[in-house]
Amino acid sequence: MRFLDKENLAAGEDWYGNNAAVTCYNCGKVFLTSQILHRKGRACPQCGACKVMFTKQGVEVSEAGDTI
């Protein structure tokens, strides 16, 4: 598990307002997660291996099976 750093985003990552885009570490698909629409987080729509969730600490990127 890791958190996005708004000041130091990696290639394939973006964070704007309550939306975050990340590249799945498993399949390479870029997918968008919305804090409003995906209140329980969102797993990669292609393979489900990566999950993104907005938390009090920020935007969390983890394996879909990890406890969030």
Coordinates of N, CA and C in Angstrom, one line a residue:
M1 N 0.8 -1.2 0.0 CA 0.0 0.0 0.0 C 0.9 1.2 0.0
R2 N 0.4 2.3 -0.7 CA 1.1 3.5 -0.7 C 0.1 4.6 -0.9
F3 N 0.6 5.9 -0.7 CA -0.3 7.0 -0.9 C 0.3 7.9 -2.0
L4 N -0.6 8.5 -2.8 CA -0.1 9.5 -3.8 C 0.4 10.7 -3.1
D5 N 1.5 11.3 -3.6 CA 2.0 12.5 -3.1 C 1.7 13.6 -4.2
K6 N 0.8 14.5 -3.8 CA 0.3 15.5 -4.7 C 1.4 16.3 -5.3
E7 N 2.5 16.5 -4.5 CA 3.6 17.3 -5.0 C 4.6 16.5 -5.8
N8 N 4.5 15.2 -5.8 CA 5.5 14.4 -6.5 C 4.8 13.2 -7.1
L9 N 3.9 13.4 -8.1 CA 3.2 12.4 -8.8 C 4.1 11.7 -9.8
A10 N 4.0 10.4 -9.8 CA 4.7 9.6 -10.8 C 4.1 9.6 -12.2
A11 N 4.8 9.1 -13.2 CA 4.2 9.0 -14.5 C 3.0 8.1 -14.4
G12 N 2.0 8.5 -15.1 CA 0.8 7.6 -15.0 C -0.1 7.9 -13.8
E13 N 0.1 9.0 -13.1 CA -0.7 9.3 -11.9 C -1.1 10.8 -12.1
D14 N -2.4 11.1 -11.6 CA -2.8 12.5 -11.6 C -3.8 12.6 -10.5
W15 N -3.9 13.7 -9.9 CA -4.8 14.0 -8.8 C -5.3 15.4 -8.9
Y16 N -6.6 15.6 -9.1 CA -7.2 16.9 -9.3 C -8.5 16.9 -8.5
G17 N -8.6 17.8 -7.5 CA -9.8 17.9 -6.6 C -10.1 16.6 -6.0
N18 N -11.3 16.1 -6.2 CA -11.7 14.8 -5.6 C -11.6 13.6 -6.6
N19 N -10.7 13.8 -7.6 CA -10.5 12.7 -8.6 C -9.1 12.3 -8.7
A20 N -8.8 11.1 -8.9 CA -7.4 10.6 -9.0 C -7.4 9.6 -10.1
A21 N -6.3 9.7 -11.0 CA -6.1 8.7 -12.0 C -4.8 8.0 -11.7
V22 N -4.8 6.7 -11.8 CA -3.6 5.9 -11.6 C -3.5 4.8 -12.7
T23 N -2.3 4.3 -12.9 CA -2.0 3.2 -13.8 C -2.0 1.9 -12.9
C24 N -2.8 0.9 -13.3 CA -2.7 -0.3 -12.6 C -1.4 -1.0 -12.7
Y25 N -0.8 -1.4 -11.5 CA 0.5 -2.0 -11.6 C 0.5 -3.4 -12.2
N26 N -0.6 -4.0 -12.3 CA -0.7 -5.4 -12.8 C -0.9 -5.4 -14.3
C27 N -1.9 -4.6 -14.8 CA -2.2 -4.7 -16.3 C -1.9 -3.5 -17.1
G28 N -1.6 -2.4 -16.4 CA -1.2 -1.1 -17.1 C -2.3 -0.2 -17.5
K29 N -3.5 -0.6 -17.2 CA -4.7 0.3 -17.6 C -4.7 1.5 -16.6
V30 N -5.0 2.7 -17.2 CA -5.1 3.9 -16.5 C -6.6 4.0 -16.2
F31 N -7.0 4.2 -14.9 CA -8.4 4.3 -14.5 C -8.6 5.5 -13.5
L32 N -9.7 6.1 -13.6 CA -10.1 7.2 -12.8 C -10.9 6.8 -11.6
T33 N -10.7 7.4 -10.4 CA -11.4 7.2 -9.2 C -11.9 8.5 -8.7
S34 N -13.2 8.5 -8.3 CA -13.8 9.8 -7.8 C -14.2 9.6 -6.4
Q35 N -13.8 10.5 -5.5 CA -14.1 10.5 -4.1 C -15.7 10.5 -3.9
I36 N -16.4 11.1 -4.8 CA -17.8 11.2 -4.7 C -18.5 9.9 -5.2
L37 N -18.1 9.5 -6.4 CA -18.8 8.3 -7.0 C -18.3 7.0 -6.4
H38 N -17.1 6.9 -6.0 CA -16.5 5.6 -5.5 C -16.2 5.7 -4.0
R39 N -17.2 5.9 -3.2 CA -17.0 6.1 -1.8 C -16.2 5.0 -1.1
K40 N -16.4 3.8 -1.6 CA -15.7 2.6 -1.0 C -14.4 2.2 -1.8
G41 N -14.0 3.1 -2.6 CA -12.8 2.9 -3.5 C -13.2 2.3 -4.8
R42 N -12.2 2.1 -5.7 CA -12.5 1.5 -7.0 C -11.3 0.6 -7.3
A43 N -11.6 -0.6 -7.7 CA -10.6 -1.5 -8.2 C -10.4 -1.3 -9.7
C44 N -9.3 -1.7 -10.2 CA -9.0 -1.6 -11.7 C -10.2 -2.3 -12.4
P45 N -10.8 -1.6 -13.3 CA -12.0 -2.2 -14.0 C -11.6 -3.3 -15.0
Q46 N -10.3 -3.4 -15.3 CA -9.8 -4.5 -16.3 C -9.5 -5.8 -15.6
C47 N -8.6 -5.7 -14.5 CA -8.2 -6.9 -13.9 C -8.5 -7.0 -12.4
G48 N -8.9 -5.9 -11.7 CA -9.2 -5.9 -10.3 C -8.1 -6.0 -9.3
A49 N -6.8 -6.0 -9.8 CA -5.7 -6.2 -8.9 C -5.3 -5.0 -8.1
C50 N -5.6 -3.8 -8.6 CA -5.2 -2.6 -8.0 C -6.4 -1.9 -7.5
K51 N -6.4 -1.3 -6.3 CA -7.5 -0.5 -5.7 C -7.1 0.9 -5.3
V52 N -7.9 1.9 -5.6 CA -7.6 3.2 -5.2 C -8.8 3.7 -4.3
M53 N -8.4 4.4 -3.2 CA -9.4 4.8 -2.3 C -9.0 6.2 -1.7
F54 N -10.0 7.1 -1.5 CA -9.7 8.3 -0.8 C -9.9 8.1 0.7
T55 N -8.9 8.4 1.5 CA -8.9 8.3 2.9 C -8.6 9.6 3.6
K56 N -8.6 9.7 4.9 CA -8.2 10.9 5.6 C -6.8 11.3 5.3
Q57 N -5.9 10.2 5.1 CA -4.5 10.5 4.8 C -4.2 10.9 3.4
G58 N -5.2 10.7 2.5 CA -5.0 11.0 1.1 C -5.5 10.0 0.2
V59 N -4.9 9.8 -1.0 CA -5.3 8.8 -2.0 C -4.4 7.6 -1.8
E60 N -5.1 6.5 -1.4 CA -4.4 5.3 -1.2 C -4.5 4.3 -2.4
V61 N -3.3 3.8 -2.7 CA -3.2 2.8 -3.8 C -2.8 1.5 -3.2
S62 N -3.5 0.4 -3.4 CA -3.2 -0.9 -2.8 C -3.6 -2.0 -3.7
E63 N -3.2 -3.2 -3.3 CA -3.8 -4.4 -4.0 C -5.2 -4.5 -3.5
A64 N -6.1 -5.0 -4.4 CA -7.5 -5.0 -4.2 C -7.8 -5.9 -2.9
G65 N -7.0 -6.9 -2.6 CA -7.3 -7.8 -1.5 C -6.8 -7.2 -0.2
D66 N -6.0 -6.1 -0.2 CA -5.6 -5.5 1.1 C -6.7 -4.9 1.9
T67 N -6.6 -5.0 3.2 CA -7.6 -4.3 4.1 C -7.3 -2.8 4.0
I68 N -8.4 -2.1 3.7 CA -8.3 -0.7 3.6 C -9.1 0.0 4.8

